[in-house]
Coordinates of C-alpha atoms in Angstrom, one line a residue:
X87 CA -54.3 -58.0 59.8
X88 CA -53.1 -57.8 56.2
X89 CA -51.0 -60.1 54.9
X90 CA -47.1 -59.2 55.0
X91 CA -45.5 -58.6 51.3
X92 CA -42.9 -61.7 52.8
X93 CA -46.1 -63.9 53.1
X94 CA -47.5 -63.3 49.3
X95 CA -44.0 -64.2 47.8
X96 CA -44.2 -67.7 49.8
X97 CA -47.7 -67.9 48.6
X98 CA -46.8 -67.5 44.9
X99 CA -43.8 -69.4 45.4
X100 CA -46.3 -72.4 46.4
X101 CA -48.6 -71.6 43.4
X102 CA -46.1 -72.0 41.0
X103 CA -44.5 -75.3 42.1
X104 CA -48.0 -76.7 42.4
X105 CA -48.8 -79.7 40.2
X106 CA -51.9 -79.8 38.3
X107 CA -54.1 -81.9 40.7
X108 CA -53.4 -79.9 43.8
X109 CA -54.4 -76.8 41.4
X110 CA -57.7 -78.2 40.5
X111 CA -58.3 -79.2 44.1
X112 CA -57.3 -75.6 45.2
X113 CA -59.7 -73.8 42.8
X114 CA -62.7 -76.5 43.4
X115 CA -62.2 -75.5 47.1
X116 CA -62.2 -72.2 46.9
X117 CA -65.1 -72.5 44.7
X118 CA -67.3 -74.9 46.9
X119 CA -66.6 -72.1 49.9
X120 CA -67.6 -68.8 47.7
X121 CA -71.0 -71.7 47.1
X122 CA -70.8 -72.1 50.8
X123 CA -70.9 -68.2 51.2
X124 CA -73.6 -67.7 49.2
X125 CA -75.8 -70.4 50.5
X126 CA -75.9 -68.5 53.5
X127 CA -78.0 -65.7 52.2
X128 CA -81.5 -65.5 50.8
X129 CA -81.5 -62.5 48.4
X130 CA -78.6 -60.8 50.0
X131 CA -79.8 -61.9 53.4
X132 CA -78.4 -63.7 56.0
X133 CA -79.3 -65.2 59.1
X134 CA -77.4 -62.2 61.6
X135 CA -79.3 -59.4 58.6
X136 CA -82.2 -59.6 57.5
X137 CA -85.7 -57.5 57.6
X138 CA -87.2 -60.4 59.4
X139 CA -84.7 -60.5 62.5
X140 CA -84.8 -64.0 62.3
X141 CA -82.0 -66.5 63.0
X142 CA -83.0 -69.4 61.5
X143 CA -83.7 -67.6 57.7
X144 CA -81.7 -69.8 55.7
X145 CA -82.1 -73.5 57.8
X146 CA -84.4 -75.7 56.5
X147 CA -87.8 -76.5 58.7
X148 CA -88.8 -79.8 58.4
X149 CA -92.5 -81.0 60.2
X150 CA -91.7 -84.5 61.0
X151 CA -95.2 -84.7 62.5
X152 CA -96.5 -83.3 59.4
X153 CA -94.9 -85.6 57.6
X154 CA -96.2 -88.9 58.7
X155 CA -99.7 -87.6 59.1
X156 CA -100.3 -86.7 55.3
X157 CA -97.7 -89.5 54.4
X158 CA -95.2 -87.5 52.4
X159 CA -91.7 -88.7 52.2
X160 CA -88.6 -87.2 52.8
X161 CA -88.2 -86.1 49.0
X162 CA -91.4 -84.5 49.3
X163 CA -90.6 -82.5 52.4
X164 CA -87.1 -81.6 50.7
X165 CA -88.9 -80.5 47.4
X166 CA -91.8 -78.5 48.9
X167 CA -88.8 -76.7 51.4
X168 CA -86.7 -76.1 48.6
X169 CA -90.2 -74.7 47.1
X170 CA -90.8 -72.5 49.8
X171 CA -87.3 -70.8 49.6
X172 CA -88.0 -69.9 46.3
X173 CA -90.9 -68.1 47.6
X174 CA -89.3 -66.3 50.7
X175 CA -86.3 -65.1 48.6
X176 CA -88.7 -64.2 45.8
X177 CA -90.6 -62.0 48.6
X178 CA -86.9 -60.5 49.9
X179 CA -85.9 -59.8 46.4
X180 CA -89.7 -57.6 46.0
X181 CA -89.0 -56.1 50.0
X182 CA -85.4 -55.1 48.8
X183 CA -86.5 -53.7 45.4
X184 CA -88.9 -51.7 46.7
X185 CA -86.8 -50.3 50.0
X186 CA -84.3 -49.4 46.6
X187 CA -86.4 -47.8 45.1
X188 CA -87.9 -45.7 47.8
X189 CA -84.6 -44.5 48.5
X190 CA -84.4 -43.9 44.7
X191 CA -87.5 -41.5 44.9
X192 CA -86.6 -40.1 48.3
X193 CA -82.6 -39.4 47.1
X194 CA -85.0 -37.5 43.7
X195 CA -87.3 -35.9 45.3
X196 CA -84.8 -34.4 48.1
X197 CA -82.1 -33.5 44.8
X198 CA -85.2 -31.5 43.2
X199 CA -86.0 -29.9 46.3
X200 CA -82.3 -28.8 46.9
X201 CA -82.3 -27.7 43.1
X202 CA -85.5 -25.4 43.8
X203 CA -84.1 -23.8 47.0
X204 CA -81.2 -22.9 44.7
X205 CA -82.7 -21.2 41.9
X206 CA -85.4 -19.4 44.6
X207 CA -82.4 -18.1 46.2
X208 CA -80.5 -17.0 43.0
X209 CA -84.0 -15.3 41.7
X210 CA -84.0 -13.8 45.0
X211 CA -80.3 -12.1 44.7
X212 CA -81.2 -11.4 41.0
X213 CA -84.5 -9.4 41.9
X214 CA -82.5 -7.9 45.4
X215 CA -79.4 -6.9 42.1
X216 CA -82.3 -5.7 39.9
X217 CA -83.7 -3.1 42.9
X218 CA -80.8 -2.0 44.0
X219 CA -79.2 -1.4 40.1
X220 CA -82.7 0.2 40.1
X221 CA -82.5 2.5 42.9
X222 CA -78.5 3.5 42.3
X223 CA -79.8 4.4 38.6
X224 CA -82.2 6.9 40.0
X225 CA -79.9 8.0 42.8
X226 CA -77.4 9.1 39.2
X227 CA -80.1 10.6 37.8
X228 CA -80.9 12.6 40.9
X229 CA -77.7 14.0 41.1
X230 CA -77.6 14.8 37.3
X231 CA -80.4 16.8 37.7
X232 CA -79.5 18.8 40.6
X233 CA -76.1 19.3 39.1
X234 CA -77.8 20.4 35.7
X235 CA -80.1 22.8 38.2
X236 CA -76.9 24.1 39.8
X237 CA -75.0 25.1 36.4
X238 CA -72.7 23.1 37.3
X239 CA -73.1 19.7 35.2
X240 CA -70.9 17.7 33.2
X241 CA -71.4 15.9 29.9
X242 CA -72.5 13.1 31.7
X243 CA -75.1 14.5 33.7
X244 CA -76.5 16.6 30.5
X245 CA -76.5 13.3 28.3
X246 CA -77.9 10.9 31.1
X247 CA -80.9 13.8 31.9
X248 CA -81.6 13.7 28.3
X249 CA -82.2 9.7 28.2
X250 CA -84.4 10.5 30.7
X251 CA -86.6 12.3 28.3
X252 CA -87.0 9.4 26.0
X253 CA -89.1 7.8 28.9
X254 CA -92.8 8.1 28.0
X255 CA -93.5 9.6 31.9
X256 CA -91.0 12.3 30.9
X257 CA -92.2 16.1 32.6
X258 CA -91.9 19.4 31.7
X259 CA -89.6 19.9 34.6
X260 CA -87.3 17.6 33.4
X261 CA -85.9 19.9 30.4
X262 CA -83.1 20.7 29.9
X263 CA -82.2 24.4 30.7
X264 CA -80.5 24.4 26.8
X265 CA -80.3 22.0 24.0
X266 CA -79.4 18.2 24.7
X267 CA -75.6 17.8 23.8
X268 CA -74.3 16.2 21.0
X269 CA -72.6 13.6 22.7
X270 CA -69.8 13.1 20.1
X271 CA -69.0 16.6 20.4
X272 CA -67.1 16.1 23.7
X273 CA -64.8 13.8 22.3
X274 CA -63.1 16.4 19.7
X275 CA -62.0 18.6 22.8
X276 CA -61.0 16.8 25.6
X277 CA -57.7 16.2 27.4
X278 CA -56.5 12.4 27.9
X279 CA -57.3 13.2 31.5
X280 CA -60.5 14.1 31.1
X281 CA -61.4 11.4 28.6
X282 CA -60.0 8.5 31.2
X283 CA -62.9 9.9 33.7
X284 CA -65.5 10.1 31.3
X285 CA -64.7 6.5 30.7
X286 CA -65.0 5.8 34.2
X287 CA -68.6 7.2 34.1
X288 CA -69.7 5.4 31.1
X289 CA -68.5 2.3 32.6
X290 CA -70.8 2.9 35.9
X291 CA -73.1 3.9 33.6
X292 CA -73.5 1.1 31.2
X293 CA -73.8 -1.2 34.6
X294 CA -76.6 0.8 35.9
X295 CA -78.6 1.6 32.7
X296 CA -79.5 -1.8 31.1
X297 CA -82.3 -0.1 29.0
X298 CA -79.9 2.3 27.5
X299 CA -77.1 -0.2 27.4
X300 CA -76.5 0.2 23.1
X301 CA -75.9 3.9 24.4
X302 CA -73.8 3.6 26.7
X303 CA -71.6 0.7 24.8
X304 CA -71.7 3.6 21.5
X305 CA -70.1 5.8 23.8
X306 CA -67.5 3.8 25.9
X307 CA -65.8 2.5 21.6
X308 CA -66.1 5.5 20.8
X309 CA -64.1 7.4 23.8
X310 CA -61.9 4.4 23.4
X311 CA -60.8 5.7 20.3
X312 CA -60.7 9.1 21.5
X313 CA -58.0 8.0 24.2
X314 CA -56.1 6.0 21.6
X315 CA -56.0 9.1 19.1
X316 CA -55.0 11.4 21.9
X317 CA -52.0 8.9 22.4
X318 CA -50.9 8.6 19.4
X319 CA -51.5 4.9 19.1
X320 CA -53.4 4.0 15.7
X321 CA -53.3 0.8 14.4
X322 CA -53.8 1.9 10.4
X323 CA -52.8 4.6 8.3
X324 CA -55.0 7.8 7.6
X325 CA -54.9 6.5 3.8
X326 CA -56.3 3.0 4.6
X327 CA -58.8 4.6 7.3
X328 CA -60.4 6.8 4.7
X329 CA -60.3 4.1 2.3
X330 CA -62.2 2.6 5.2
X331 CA -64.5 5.5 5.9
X332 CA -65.5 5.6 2.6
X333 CA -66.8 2.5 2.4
X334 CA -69.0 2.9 5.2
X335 CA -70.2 6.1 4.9
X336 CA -73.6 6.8 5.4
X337 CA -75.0 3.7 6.6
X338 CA -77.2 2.9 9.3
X339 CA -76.4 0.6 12.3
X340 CA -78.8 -1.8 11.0
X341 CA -76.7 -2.0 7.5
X342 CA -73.8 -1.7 9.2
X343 CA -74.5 -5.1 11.1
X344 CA -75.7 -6.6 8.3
X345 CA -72.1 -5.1 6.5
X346 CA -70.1 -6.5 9.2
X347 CA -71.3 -10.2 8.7
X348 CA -70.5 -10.0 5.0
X349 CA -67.1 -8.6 6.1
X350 CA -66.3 -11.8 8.7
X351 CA -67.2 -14.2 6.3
X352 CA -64.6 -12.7 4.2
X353 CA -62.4 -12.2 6.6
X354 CA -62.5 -16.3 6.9
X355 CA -61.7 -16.6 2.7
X356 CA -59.1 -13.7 2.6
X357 CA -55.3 -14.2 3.9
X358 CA -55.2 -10.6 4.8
X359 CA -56.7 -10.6 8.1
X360 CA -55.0 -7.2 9.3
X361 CA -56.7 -5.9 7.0
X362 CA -59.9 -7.1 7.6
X363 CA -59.3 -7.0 11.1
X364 CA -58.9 -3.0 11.0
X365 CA -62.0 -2.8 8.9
X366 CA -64.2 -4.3 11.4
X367 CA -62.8 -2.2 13.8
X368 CA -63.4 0.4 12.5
X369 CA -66.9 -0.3 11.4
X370 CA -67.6 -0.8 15.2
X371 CA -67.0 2.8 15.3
X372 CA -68.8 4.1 12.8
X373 CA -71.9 2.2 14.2
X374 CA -71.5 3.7 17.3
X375 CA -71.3 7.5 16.0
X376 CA -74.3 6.0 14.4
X377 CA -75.5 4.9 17.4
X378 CA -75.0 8.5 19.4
X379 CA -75.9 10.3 15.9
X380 CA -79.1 8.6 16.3
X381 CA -79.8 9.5 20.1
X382 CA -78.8 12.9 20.2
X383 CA -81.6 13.1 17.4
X384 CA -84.3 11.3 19.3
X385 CA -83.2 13.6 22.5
X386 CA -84.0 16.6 20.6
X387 CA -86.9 16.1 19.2
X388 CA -88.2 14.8 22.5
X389 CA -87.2 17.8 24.3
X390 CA -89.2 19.2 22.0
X391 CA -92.5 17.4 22.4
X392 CA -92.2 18.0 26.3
X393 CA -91.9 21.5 25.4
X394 CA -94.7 22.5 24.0
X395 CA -97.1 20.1 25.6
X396 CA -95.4 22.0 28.9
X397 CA -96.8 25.7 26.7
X398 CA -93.2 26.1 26.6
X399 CA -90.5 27.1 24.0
X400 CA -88.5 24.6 21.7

C-alpha cells in the first residue's frame, strides 16, 4: 500500500539529520540495487519475460566438462560468457526492434486504412448531396414550368424557367409564353411582405442551383436592399449615394472587382472607414444589377435563338 503522508515526514525527518557518511552509504545502496535491477534483464528482458520463455536467461552457464577438456580457465569461461551475453542481448535488442517496428507499420498501415474509409464515406454523402441537390433542382424546375403553363407563376418560376434556357439542351417547348422578366424589375414594386418571400426562394434557390450561384447571390444583395429601402433603414445619405453612384456608373462586374480591390486597399490608408465602408457596399450592389442586367440580356437573346430554330416567333 502507499505510503502514509505521517510516514514521509519521519522519512525526511531522517534525511535531514543524516550525517554525510550514512548519506553516501544511502545513495551507493540505492544505486548498487537500481544495478541489481537492471542486471536482471537482457535488453529489457528478464528471466519471468522474455520471447524465449526461458528461466535461466540472465544466469550464467558454465561447461565445467568443457572446461577441462580444451584446458581453458576460469577467466576464459567468464570472458567467453560474458561474450556470449553480448550476443544474446544484441539478438533481443534486433527481435525487439523489429516486433517495434512491425507494430509501427501495422499501427500505419491500419491509420491509412481508417483515413481512406473516411474520405470514401464523405465522397459517398457528397455524391448522395450532389444527386439529391440534383434531383430537388429539377423537381423546382418542374413546378416552375407547370406553374408558368398554368398562368399562374411567380417571378421566381419565370426567372428560374429562363436560366433554363441558357442550357445548351434547351427546347422549343421550354419558352416562355412572353418575354423573360427583367429581374430587377420586381424589386421597384413589391411590398415588404412580398420581398421577405422572394428572399426565402432565392435562398432555396442559391442552395440548389450551384451553376447559377452568381445569379442567385446578385439577386438575394440586391432584394436585401430592397427590404432595407422599404424600411426605411439606409445607412448613407441620398447625396453621398449618388456621389457614390456616380462613381460607378457604367462599369462592368469585371471592373467593378477590379474597382473594389483598389477601394480596400484604400480603405486600409484612409481613417474614414464609414466612408469607405458604404462605398464598397454599395459597389456590391451595383455589381449585382450588373450581374442580373447581364442575365436578363443573355435570357433574351436565348429565347430568341430557341425561337426561330423552333420556326417560331421572337
Amino acid at each position: 500500500s502507499p505510503p502514509h503522508h505521517g510516514a514521509t515526514t519521519t522519512e525526511s525527518a531522517m534525511q535531514r539529520e543524516e550525517t554525510e557518511e550514512e548519506r553516501r552509504a544511502r545513495r551507493l545502496a540505492k544505486k548498487a540495487a537500481k544495478e541489481a535491477r537492471k542486471a536482471e534483464t537482457v535488453a529489457g528482458y528478464s528471466n519471468s519475460t522474455n520471447p524465449f520463455n526461458d528461466p535461466n536467461l540472465n544466469e550464467q552457464f558454465v561447461w565445467g566438462k568443457k572446461q577441462t577438456r580444451d584446458g581453458t580457465t576460469e577467466q576464459d569461461a567468464r570472458a567467453t560468457a560474458k561474450r556470449r551475453r553480448h550476443e544474446v542481448a544484441a539478438e533481443l535488442q534486433k527481435v525487439k526492434e523489429s516486433r517495434e517496428k512491425g507494430e509501427r507499420e501495422r499501427e500505419a498501415w491500419e491509420a491509412e486504412k481508417r483515413q481512406l474509409d473516411k474520405e470514401r464515406e464523405q465522397m459517398a454523402f457528397a455524391d448522395n448531396q450532389r444527386r439529391e441537390d440534383e434531383f430537388q433542382l429539377q423537381q423546382e424546375r418542374s413546378r416552375a414550368v407547370r406553374r408558368v403553363e398554368e398562368g399562374r407563376a411567380r417571378l421566381v418560376d419565370l426567372l428560374t424557367a429562363g436560366l433554363s434556357l441558357l442550357e445548351s439542351d434547351a427546347a422549343p417547348s421550354e419558352l416562355l409564353p412572353n418575354e423573360v422578366p427583367d429581374p430587377l424589375a420586381v424589386f421597384e414594386h413589391s411590398s415588404e411582405a412580398e420581398l421577405r418571400e422572394l428572399q426565402g426562394e432565392i435562398s432555396r434557390h442559391s442552395d440548389l442551383d450551384s451553376g447559377n450561384a452568381d445569379f442567385w447571390a446578385a439577386m438575394g444583395l440586391v432584394c436585401d436592399d430592397a427590404l432595407q429601402a422599404s424600411s426605411g433603414d439606409t445607412t448613407v445619405t441620398a447625396e453621398v449615394r449618388g456621389e457614390i453612384d456616380a462613381m460607378l456608373d457604367g462599369k462592368s462586374p469585371a471592373e467593378l472587382d477590379e474597382l473594389q480591390g483598389q477601394i480596400v486597399e484604400l480603405a486600409r490608408q484612409d481613417t474614414n472607414a464609414d466612408y469607405w465602408g458604404a462605398v464598397l457596399a454599395r459597389l456590391r450592389l451595383v455589381r449585382a444589377r450588373a450581374v442580373l442586367s447581364g442575365a436578363h440580356g443573355r435570357m433574351r437573346r436565348r429565347q430568341a435563338e430557341v425561337a426561330r430554330a423552333g420556326g417560331g416567333g421572337a
